[in-house]
Amino acid sequence: MIYREDQIRIEALIELSNSKSGTLTTTQLIELLEDRLAPNGKDAKIVDGRSDTYFSQKVRNLVSHRDQGLGLANQGLAIYNSEDESWTITEKGRNSIST
């Protein structure tokens, strides 16, 4: 299955919600999501000129798109901390995946 960024946003919120602290780094999110979702096909391939897969790049896009349109931070679903490159789920984020 090829995952869209909107699907990855939801799955990231689930992982954040499952975390004891509600906080995970982007690297931790990539590892957890790769383990659980097992991306294949194009998502499993290395991006030309990069060292990461298409899937991990989509997860990293959570950061670069955080303040745009449906971005996690823009929607108030999670807070990004640039100092340690971590995400913390908000109450709104928890509510969005429990309905």
PDB file of N, CA and C in Angstrom:
ATOM      1  N   MET A   1       0.839  -1.185   0.000  1.00  0.00           N
ATOM      2  CA  MET A   1       0.000   0.000   0.000  1.00  0.00           C
ATOM      3  C   MET A   1       0.883   1.247   0.000  1.00  0.00           C
ATOM      4  N   ILE A   2       0.530   2.194  -0.827  1.00  0.00           N
ATOM      5  CA  ILE A   2       1.201   3.486  -0.856  1.00  0.00           C
ATOM      6  C   ILE A   2       0.403   4.421   0.056  1.00  0.00           C
ATOM      7  N   TYR A   3       1.073   4.985   1.039  1.00  0.00           N
ATOM      8  CA  TYR A   3       0.398   5.846   2.008  1.00  0.00           C
ATOM      9  C   TYR A   3       0.429   7.300   1.562  1.00  0.00           C
ATOM     10  N   ARG A   4      -0.716   7.960   1.726  1.00  0.00           N
ATOM     11  CA  ARG A   4      -0.817   9.394   1.455  1.00  0.00           C
ATOM     12  C   ARG A   4      -0.448  10.156   2.734  1.00  0.00           C
ATOM     13  N   GLU A   5      -0.069  11.398   2.576  1.00  0.00           N
ATOM     14  CA  GLU A   5       0.323  12.188   3.746  1.00  0.00           C
ATOM     15  C   GLU A   5      -0.825  12.360   4.735  1.00  0.00           C
ATOM     16  N   ASP A   6      -2.067  12.448   4.259  1.00  0.00           N
ATOM     17  CA  ASP A   6      -3.183  12.578   5.197  1.00  0.00           C
ATOM     18  C   ASP A   6      -3.338  11.313   6.039  1.00  0.00           C
ATOM     19  N   GLN A   7      -3.073  10.152   5.459  1.00  0.00           N
ATOM     20  CA  GLN A   7      -3.116   8.901   6.220  1.00  0.00           C
ATOM     21  C   GLN A   7      -1.984   8.863   7.244  1.00  0.00           C
ATOM     22  N   ILE A   8      -0.832   9.341   6.853  1.00  0.00           N
ATOM     23  CA  ILE A   8       0.319   9.347   7.760  1.00  0.00           C
ATOM     24  C   ILE A   8       0.062  10.289   8.930  1.00  0.00           C
ATOM     25  N   ARG A   9      -0.602  11.414   8.695  1.00  0.00           N
ATOM     26  CA  ARG A   9      -0.936  12.326   9.797  1.00  0.00           C
ATOM     27  C   ARG A   9      -1.785  11.615  10.842  1.00  0.00           C
ATOM     28  N   ILE A  10      -2.782  10.873  10.399  1.00  0.00           N
ATOM     29  CA  ILE A  10      -3.649  10.142  11.330  1.00  0.00           C
ATOM     30  C   ILE A  10      -2.859   9.076  12.077  1.00  0.00           C
ATOM     31  N   GLU A  11      -2.055   8.319  11.355  1.00  0.00           N
ATOM     32  CA  GLU A  11      -1.260   7.259  11.981  1.00  0.00           C
ATOM     33  C   GLU A  11      -0.247   7.836  12.970  1.00  0.00           C
ATOM     34  N   ALA A  12       0.305   8.998  12.661  1.00  0.00           N
ATOM     35  CA  ALA A  12       1.240   9.651  13.585  1.00  0.00           C
ATOM     36  C   ALA A  12       0.523  10.050  14.870  1.00  0.00           C
ATOM     37  N   LEU A  13      -0.695  10.560  14.751  1.00  0.00           N
ATOM     38  CA  LEU A  13      -1.467  10.912  15.945  1.00  0.00           C
ATOM     39  C   LEU A  13      -1.750   9.676  16.796  1.00  0.00           C
ATOM     40  N   ILE A  14      -2.029   8.558  16.156  1.00  0.00           N
ATOM     41  CA  ILE A  14      -2.265   7.310  16.893  1.00  0.00           C
ATOM     42  C   ILE A  14      -1.013   6.921  17.668  1.00  0.00           C
ATOM     43  N   GLU A  15       0.143   6.989  17.022  1.00  0.00           N
ATOM     44  CA  GLU A  15       1.400   6.645  17.708  1.00  0.00           C
ATOM     45  C   GLU A  15       1.680   7.610  18.854  1.00  0.00           C
ATOM     46  N   LEU A  16       1.449   8.890  18.645  1.00  0.00           N
ATOM     47  CA  LEU A  16       1.650   9.865  19.713  1.00  0.00           C
ATOM     48  C   LEU A  16       0.716   9.584  20.879  1.00  0.00           C
ATOM     49  N   SER A  17      -0.518   9.260  20.578  1.00  0.00           N
ATOM     50  CA  SER A  17      -1.494   8.949  21.620  1.00  0.00           C
ATOM     51  C   SER A  17      -1.110   7.696  22.395  1.00  0.00           C
ATOM     52  N   ASN A  18      -0.529   6.727  21.716  1.00  0.00           N
ATOM     53  CA  ASN A  18      -0.114   5.477  22.362  1.00  0.00           C
ATOM     54  C   ASN A  18       1.150   5.640  23.203  1.00  0.00           C
ATOM     55  N   SER A  19       1.896   6.700  22.961  1.00  0.00           N
ATOM     56  CA  SER A  19       3.122   6.959  23.716  1.00  0.00           C
ATOM     57  C   SER A  19       2.763   7.376  25.142  1.00  0.00           C
ATOM     58  N   LYS A  20       3.476   6.853  26.133  1.00  0.00           N
ATOM     59  CA  LYS A  20       3.185   7.181  27.538  1.00  0.00           C
ATOM     60  C   LYS A  20       3.198   8.679  27.788  1.00  0.00           C
ATOM     61  N   SER A  21       4.160   9.368  27.199  1.00  0.00           N
ATOM     62  CA  SER A  21       4.294  10.811  27.428  1.00  0.00           C
ATOM     63  C   SER A  21       3.494  11.645  26.432  1.00  0.00           C
ATOM     64  N   GLY A  22       3.022  11.012  25.362  1.00  0.00           N
ATOM     65  CA  GLY A  22       2.337  11.749  24.304  1.00  0.00           C
ATOM     66  C   GLY A  22       3.300  12.473  23.388  1.00  0.00           C
ATOM     67  N   THR A  23       4.598  12.208  23.564  1.00  0.00           N
ATOM     68  CA  THR A  23       5.644  12.877  22.793  1.00  0.00           C
ATOM     69  C   THR A  23       6.563  11.854  22.146  1.00  0.00           C
ATOM     70  N   LEU A  24       6.887  12.087  20.878  1.00  0.00           N
ATOM     71  CA  LEU A  24       7.844  11.258  20.140  1.00  0.00           C
ATOM     72  C   LEU A  24       8.647  12.153  19.211  1.00  0.00           C
ATOM     73  N   THR A  25       9.886  11.779  18.968  1.00  0.00           N
ATOM     74  CA  THR A  25      10.674  12.503  17.968  1.00  0.00           C
ATOM     75  C   THR A  25      10.226  12.054  16.581  1.00  0.00           C
ATOM     76  N   THR A  26      10.593  12.831  15.590  1.00  0.00           N
ATOM     77  CA  THR A  26      10.286  12.457  14.212  1.00  0.00           C
ATOM     78  C   THR A  26      10.934  11.122  13.871  1.00  0.00           C
ATOM     79  N   THR A  27      12.158  10.902  14.326  1.00  0.00           N
ATOM     80  CA  THR A  27      12.853   9.631  14.083  1.00  0.00           C
ATOM     81  C   THR A  27      12.097   8.469  14.714  1.00  0.00           C
ATOM     82  N   GLN A  28      11.618   8.657  15.942  1.00  0.00           N
ATOM     83  CA  GLN A  28      10.833   7.603  16.592  1.00  0.00           C
ATOM     84  C   GLN A  28       9.540   7.335  15.830  1.00  0.00           C
ATOM     85  N   LEU A  29       8.894   8.392  15.367  1.00  0.00           N
ATOM     86  CA  LEU A  29       7.671   8.222  14.578  1.00  0.00           C
ATOM     87  C   LEU A  29       7.944   7.411  13.320  1.00  0.00           C
ATOM     88  N   ILE A  30       9.028   7.727  12.634  1.00  0.00           N
ATOM     89  CA  ILE A  30       9.372   6.978  11.419  1.00  0.00           C
ATOM     90  C   ILE A  30       9.541   5.501  11.752  1.00  0.00           C
ATOM     91  N   GLU A  31      10.297   5.197  12.794  1.00  0.00           N
ATOM     92  CA  GLU A  31      10.550   3.802  13.165  1.00  0.00           C
ATOM     93  C   GLU A  31       9.260   3.075  13.535  1.00  0.00           C
ATOM     94  N   LEU A  32       8.434   3.701  14.364  1.00  0.00           N
ATOM     95  CA  LEU A  32       7.181   3.069  14.792  1.00  0.00           C
ATOM     96  C   LEU A  32       6.225   2.865  13.620  1.00  0.00           C
ATOM     97  N   LEU A  33       6.109   3.881  12.777  1.00  0.00           N
ATOM     98  CA  LEU A  33       5.195   3.778  11.640  1.00  0.00           C
ATOM     99  C   LEU A  33       5.688   2.766  10.613  1.00  0.00           C
ATOM    100  N   GLU A  34       6.995   2.715  10.381  1.00  0.00           N
ATOM    101  CA  GLU A  34       7.523   1.711   9.450  1.00  0.00           C
ATOM    102  C   GLU A  34       7.272   0.307   9.985  1.00  0.00           C
ATOM    103  N   ASP A  35       7.465   0.109  11.282  1.00  0.00           N
ATOM    104  CA  ASP A  35       7.229  -1.213  11.878  1.00  0.00           C
ATOM    105  C   ASP A  35       5.762  -1.622  11.772  1.00  0.00           C
ATOM    106  N   ARG A  36       4.868  -0.684  12.071  1.00  0.00           N
ATOM    107  CA  ARG A  36       3.443  -1.024  12.112  1.00  0.00           C
ATOM    108  C   ARG A  36       2.804  -1.071  10.731  1.00  0.00           C
ATOM    109  N   LEU A  37       3.173  -0.148   9.857  1.00  0.00           N
ATOM    110  CA  LEU A  37       2.505  -0.047   8.555  1.00  0.00           C
ATOM    111  C   LEU A  37       3.208  -0.820   7.446  1.00  0.00           C
ATOM    112  N   ALA A  38       4.462  -1.184   7.676  1.00  0.00           N
ATOM    113  CA  ALA A  38       5.241  -1.975   6.703  1.00  0.00           C
ATOM    114  C   ALA A  38       5.080  -1.445   5.278  1.00  0.00           C
ATOM    115  N   PRO A  39       5.533  -0.215   5.025  1.00  0.00           N
ATOM    116  CA  PRO A  39       5.402   0.333   3.674  1.00  0.00           C
ATOM    117  C   PRO A  39       6.112  -0.540   2.645  1.00  0.00           C
ATOM    118  N   ASN A  40       5.509  -0.620   1.466  1.00  0.00           N
ATOM    119  CA  ASN A  40       6.117  -1.399   0.387  1.00  0.00           C
ATOM    120  C   ASN A  40       5.982  -0.630  -0.919  1.00  0.00           C
ATOM    121  N   GLY A  41       6.406  -1.252  -2.001  1.00  0.00           N
ATOM    122  CA  GLY A  41       6.342  -0.583  -3.296  1.00  0.00           C
ATOM    123  C   GLY A  41       7.175   0.682  -3.291  1.00  0.00           C
ATOM    124  N   LYS A  42       6.655   1.717  -3.911  1.00  0.00           N
ATOM    125  CA  LYS A  42       7.401   2.976  -4.014  1.00  0.00           C
ATOM    126  C   LYS A  42       7.735   3.544  -2.641  1.00  0.00           C
ATOM    127  N   ASP A  43       6.836   3.394  -1.670  1.00  0.00           N
ATOM    128  CA  ASP A  43       7.098   3.928  -0.331  1.00  0.00           C
ATOM    129  C   ASP A  43       8.351   3.331   0.297  1.00  0.00           C
ATOM    130  N   ALA A  44       8.711   2.117  -0.078  1.00  0.00           N
ATOM    131  CA  ALA A  44       9.883   1.448   0.496  1.00  0.00           C
ATOM    132  C   ALA A  44      11.173   1.776  -0.250  1.00  0.00           C
ATOM    133  N   LYS A  45      11.059   2.467  -1.369  1.00  0.00           N
ATOM    134  CA  LYS A  45      12.248   2.774  -2.180  1.00  0.00           C
ATOM    135  C   LYS A  45      12.948   4.033  -1.678  1.00  0.00           C
ATOM    136  N   ILE A  46      14.257   4.067  -1.887  1.00  0.00           N
ATOM    137  CA  ILE A  46      15.059   5.231  -1.517  1.00  0.00           C
ATOM    138  C   ILE A  46      14.818   6.346  -2.534  1.00  0.00           C
ATOM    139  N   VAL A  47      14.601   7.553  -2.033  1.00  0.00           N
ATOM    140  CA  VAL A  47      14.401   8.720  -2.887  1.00  0.00           C
ATOM    141  C   VAL A  47      15.723   9.046  -3.581  1.00  0.00           C
ATOM    142  N   ASP A  48      15.658   9.318  -4.887  1.00  0.00           N
ATOM    143  CA  ASP A  48      16.865   9.685  -5.643  1.00  0.00           C
ATOM    144  C   ASP A  48      17.577  10.858  -4.976  1.00  0.00           C
ATOM    145  N   GLY A  49      18.877  10.708  -4.777  1.00  0.00           N
ATOM    146  CA  GLY A  49      19.675  11.781  -4.213  1.00  0.00           C
ATOM    147  C   GLY A  49      19.539  11.953  -2.715  1.00  0.00           C
ATOM    148  N   ARG A  50      18.847  11.016  -2.061  1.00  0.00           N
ATOM    149  CA  ARG A  50      18.650  11.104  -0.610  1.00  0.00           C
ATOM    150  C   ARG A  50      19.027   9.775   0.020  1.00  0.00           C
ATOM    151  N   SER A  51      18.978   9.732   1.325  1.00  0.00           N
ATOM    152  CA  SER A  51      19.294   8.478   2.012  1.00  0.00           C
ATOM    153  C   SER A  51      18.073   7.882   2.700  1.00  0.00           C
ATOM    154  N   ASP A  52      16.905   8.489   2.497  1.00  0.00           N
ATOM    155  CA  ASP A  52      15.702   7.960   3.133  1.00  0.00           C
ATOM    156  C   ASP A  52      14.676   7.509   2.096  1.00  0.00           C
ATOM    157  N   THR A  53      13.695   6.754   2.565  1.00  0.00           N
ATOM    158  CA  THR A  53      12.669   6.217   1.677  1.00  0.00           C
ATOM    159  C   THR A  53      11.586   7.263   1.412  1.00  0.00           C
ATOM    160  N   TYR A  54      10.768   6.972   0.410  1.00  0.00           N
ATOM    161  CA  TYR A  54       9.627   7.840   0.132  1.00  0.00           C
ATOM    162  C   TYR A  54       8.720   7.914   1.358  1.00  0.00           C
ATOM    163  N   PHE A  55       8.543   6.782   2.048  1.00  0.00           N
ATOM    164  CA  PHE A  55       7.689   6.760   3.231  1.00  0.00           C
ATOM    165  C   PHE A  55       8.259   7.649   4.335  1.00  0.00           C
ATOM    166  N   SER A  56       9.544   7.482   4.645  1.00  0.00           N
ATOM    167  CA  SER A  56      10.127   8.289   5.723  1.00  0.00           C
ATOM    168  C   SER A  56      10.112   9.772   5.356  1.00  0.00           C
ATOM    169  N   GLN A  57      10.241  10.088   4.082  1.00  0.00           N
ATOM    170  CA  GLN A  57      10.158  11.482   3.658  1.00  0.00           C
ATOM    171  C   GLN A  57       8.755  12.032   3.900  1.00  0.00           C
ATOM    172  N   LYS A  58       7.734  11.217   3.683  1.00  0.00           N
ATOM    173  CA  LYS A  58       6.362  11.654   3.958  1.00  0.00           C
ATOM    174  C   LYS A  58       6.183  11.928   5.445  1.00  0.00           C
ATOM    175  N   VAL A  59       6.782  11.088   6.292  1.00  0.00           N
ATOM    176  CA  VAL A  59       6.701  11.328   7.737  1.00  0.00           C
ATOM    177  C   VAL A  59       7.456  12.619   8.079  1.00  0.00           C
ATOM    178  N   ARG A  60       8.612  12.828   7.488  1.00  0.00           N
ATOM    179  CA  ARG A  60       9.375  14.061   7.727  1.00  0.00           C
ATOM    180  C   ARG A  60       8.598  15.291   7.239  1.00  0.00           C
ATOM    181  N   ASN A  61       7.755  15.105   6.241  1.00  0.00           N
ATOM    182  CA  ASN A  61       6.936  16.217   5.749  1.00  0.00           C
ATOM    183  C   ASN A  61       5.959  16.720   6.805  1.00  0.00           C
ATOM    184  N   LEU A  62       5.690  15.911   7.836  1.00  0.00           N
ATOM    185  CA  LEU A  62       4.865  16.396   8.942  1.00  0.00           C
ATOM    186  C   LEU A  62       5.483  17.660   9.526  1.00  0.00           C
ATOM    187  N   VAL A  63       6.815  17.699   9.553  1.00  0.00           N
ATOM    188  CA  VAL A  63       7.529  18.861  10.083  1.00  0.00           C
ATOM    189  C   VAL A  63       7.448  20.024   9.103  1.00  0.00           C
ATOM    190  N   SER A  64       7.826  19.791   7.861  1.00  0.00           N
ATOM    191  CA  SER A  64       7.877  20.897   6.902  1.00  0.00           C
ATOM    192  C   SER A  64       6.492  21.442   6.557  1.00  0.00           C
ATOM    193  N   HIS A  65       5.460  20.641   6.712  1.00  0.00           N
ATOM    194  CA  HIS A  65       4.091  21.082   6.400  1.00  0.00           C
ATOM    195  C   HIS A  65       3.276  21.388   7.659  1.00  0.00           C
ATOM    196  N   ARG A  66       3.919  21.427   8.808  1.00  0.00           N
ATOM    197  CA  ARG A  66       3.199  21.532  10.089  1.00  0.00           C
ATOM    198  C   ARG A  66       2.312  22.760  10.208  1.00  0.00           C
ATOM    199  N   ASP A  67       2.724  23.883   9.635  1.00  0.00           N
ATOM    200  CA  ASP A  67       1.968  25.128   9.780  1.00  0.00           C
ATOM    201  C   ASP A  67       1.132  25.467   8.554  1.00  0.00           C
ATOM    202  N   GLN A  68       0.999  24.509   7.645  1.00  0.00           N
ATOM    203  CA  GLN A  68       0.233  24.725   6.418  1.00  0.00           C
ATOM    204  C   GLN A  68      -1.094  23.978   6.490  1.00  0.00           C
ATOM    205  N   GLY A  69      -2.107  24.504   5.863  1.00  0.00           N
ATOM    206  CA  GLY A  69      -3.388  23.829   5.665  1.00  0.00           C
ATOM    207  C   GLY A  69      -3.769  22.808   6.712  1.00  0.00           C
ATOM    208  N   LEU A  70      -3.593  21.530   6.375  1.00  0.00           N
ATOM    209  CA  LEU A  70      -3.990  20.440   7.254  1.00  0.00           C
ATOM    210  C   LEU A  70      -2.851  19.944   8.141  1.00  0.00           C
ATOM    211  N   GLY A  71      -1.780  20.723   8.246  1.00  0.00           N
ATOM    212  CA  GLY A  71      -0.645  20.344   9.086  1.00  0.00           C
ATOM    213  C   GLY A  71      -1.059  20.127  10.530  1.00  0.00           C
ATOM    214  N   LEU A  72      -0.360  19.228  11.208  1.00  0.00           N
ATOM    215  CA  LEU A  72      -0.702  18.883  12.589  1.00  0.00           C
ATOM    216  C   LEU A  72      -0.701  20.099  13.510  1.00  0.00           C
ATOM    217  N   ALA A  73       0.302  20.954  13.407  1.00  0.00           N
ATOM    218  CA  ALA A  73       0.373  22.139  14.265  1.00  0.00           C
ATOM    219  C   ALA A  73      -0.684  23.164  13.857  1.00  0.00           C
ATOM    220  N   ASN A  74      -0.852  23.376  12.563  1.00  0.00           N
ATOM    221  CA  ASN A  74      -1.826  24.344  12.068  1.00  0.00           C
ATOM    222  C   ASN A  74      -3.243  23.995  12.512  1.00  0.00           C
ATOM    223  N   GLN A  75      -3.538  22.710  12.598  1.00  0.00           N
ATOM    224  CA  GLN A  75      -4.866  22.249  13.007  1.00  0.00           C
ATOM    225  C   GLN A  75      -5.000  22.132  14.527  1.00  0.00           C
ATOM    226  N   GLY A  76      -3.896  22.374  15.257  1.00  0.00           N
ATOM    227  CA  GLY A  76      -3.934  22.282  16.714  1.00  0.00           C
ATOM    228  C   GLY A  76      -3.964  20.855  17.230  1.00  0.00           C
ATOM    229  N   LEU A  77      -3.527  19.892  16.398  1.00  0.00           N
ATOM    230  CA  LEU A  77      -3.580  18.476  16.771  1.00  0.00           C
ATOM    231  C   LEU A  77      -2.325  18.016  17.503  1.00  0.00           C
ATOM    232  N   ALA A  78      -1.215  18.698  17.262  1.00  0.00           N
ATOM    233  CA  ALA A  78       0.053  18.363  17.913  1.00  0.00           C
ATOM    234  C   ALA A  78       0.941  19.601  17.905  1.00  0.00           C
ATOM    235  N   ILE A  79       1.876  19.620  18.846  1.00  0.00           N
ATOM    236  CA  ILE A  79       2.826  20.723  18.961  1.00  0.00           C
ATOM    237  C   ILE A  79       4.202  20.194  18.587  1.00  0.00           C
ATOM    238  N   TYR A  80       4.899  20.931  17.729  1.00  0.00           N
ATOM    239  CA  TYR A  80       6.241  20.530  17.317  1.00  0.00           C
ATOM    240  C   TYR A  80       7.272  21.325  18.099  1.00  0.00           C
ATOM    241  N   ASN A  81       8.266  20.630  18.654  1.00  0.00           N
ATOM    242  CA  ASN A  81       9.374  21.256  19.369  1.00  0.00           C
ATOM    243  C   ASN A  81      10.623  21.111  18.509  1.00  0.00           C
ATOM    244  N   SER A  82      11.086  22.212  17.940  1.00  0.00           N
ATOM    245  CA  SER A  82      12.233  22.148  17.028  1.00  0.00           C
ATOM    246  C   SER A  82      13.545  21.865  17.748  1.00  0.00           C
ATOM    247  N   GLU A  83      13.615  22.139  19.052  1.00  0.00           N
ATOM    248  CA  GLU A  83      14.859  21.893  19.790  1.00  0.00           C
ATOM    249  C   GLU A  83      15.228  20.416  19.819  1.00  0.00           C
ATOM    250  N   ASP A  84      14.245  19.569  20.069  1.00  0.00           N
ATOM    251  CA  ASP A  84      14.537  18.123  20.097  1.00  0.00           C
ATOM    252  C   ASP A  84      13.819  17.364  18.982  1.00  0.00           C
ATOM    253  N   GLU A  85      13.262  18.117  18.031  1.00  0.00           N
ATOM    254  CA  GLU A  85      12.578  17.535  16.870  1.00  0.00           C
ATOM    255  C   GLU A  85      11.501  16.534  17.286  1.00  0.00           C
ATOM    256  N   SER A  86      10.680  16.956  18.250  1.00  0.00           N
ATOM    257  CA  SER A  86       9.643  16.061  18.757  1.00  0.00           C
ATOM    258  C   SER A  86       8.254  16.653  18.546  1.00  0.00           C
ATOM    259  N   TRP A  87       7.293  15.748  18.576  1.00  0.00           N
ATOM    260  CA  TRP A  87       5.875  16.088  18.479  1.00  0.00           C
ATOM    261  C   TRP A  87       5.195  15.694  19.783  1.00  0.00           C
ATOM    262  N   THR A  88       4.262  16.529  20.248  1.00  0.00           N
ATOM    263  CA  THR A  88       3.447  16.207  21.411  1.00  0.00           C
ATOM    264  C   THR A  88       1.991  16.358  21.004  1.00  0.00           C
ATOM    265  N   ILE A  89       1.221  15.318  21.225  1.00  0.00           N
ATOM    266  CA  ILE A  89      -0.192  15.356  20.859  1.00  0.00           C
ATOM    267  C   ILE A  89      -0.949  16.275  21.814  1.00  0.00           C
ATOM    268  N   THR A  90      -1.929  16.990  21.299  1.00  0.00           N
ATOM    269  CA  THR A  90      -2.784  17.855  22.111  1.00  0.00           C
ATOM    270  C   THR A  90      -4.086  17.116  22.423  1.00  0.00           C
ATOM    271  N   GLU A  91      -4.876  17.702  23.294  1.00  0.00           N
ATOM    272  CA  GLU A  91      -6.185  17.120  23.605  1.00  0.00           C
ATOM    273  C   GLU A  91      -7.046  17.063  22.338  1.00  0.00           C
ATOM    274  N   LYS A  92      -6.965  18.105  21.524  1.00  0.00           N
ATOM    275  CA  LYS A  92      -7.704  18.116  20.256  1.00  0.00           C
ATOM    276  C   LYS A  92      -7.241  16.968  19.366  1.00  0.00           C
ATOM    277  N   GLY A  93      -5.935  16.704  19.351  1.00  0.00           N
ATOM    278  CA  GLY A  93      -5.400  15.589  18.574  1.00  0.00           C
ATOM    279  C   GLY A  93      -5.923  14.256  19.073  1.00  0.00           C
ATOM    280  N   ARG A  94      -5.945  14.094  20.403  1.00  0.00           N
ATOM    281  CA  ARG A  94      -6.484  12.845  20.983  1.00  0.00           C
ATOM    282  C   ARG A  94      -7.956  12.675  20.610  1.00  0.00           C
ATOM    283  N   ASN A  95      -8.706  13.759  20.727  1.00  0.00           N
ATOM    284  CA  ASN A  95     -10.134  13.694  20.401  1.00  0.00           C
ATOM    285  C   ASN A  95     -10.370  13.375  18.926  1.00  0.00           C
ATOM    286  N   SER A  96      -9.496  13.850  18.065  1.00  0.00           N
ATOM    287  CA  SER A  96      -9.692  13.645  16.626  1.00  0.00           C
ATOM    288  C   SER A  96      -9.546  12.184  16.216  1.00  0.00           C
ATOM    289  N   ILE A  97      -8.787  11.403  16.977  1.00  0.00           N
ATOM    290  CA  ILE A  97      -8.611   9.993  16.617  1.00  0.00           C
ATOM    291  C   ILE A  97      -9.505   9.068  17.425  1.00  0.00           C
ATOM    292  N   SER A  98     -10.200   9.620  18.422  1.00  0.00           N
ATOM    293  CA  SER A  98     -11.065   8.765  19.241  1.00  0.00           C
ATOM    294  C   SER A  98     -12.501   8.759  18.743  1.00  0.00           C
ATOM    295  N   THR A  99     -12.775   9.567  17.722  1.00  0.00           N
ATOM    296  CA  THR A  99     -14.154   9.627  17.219  1.00  0.00           C
ATOM    297  C   THR A  99     -14.336   8.785  15.985  1.00  0.00           C
TER     298      THR A  99
END
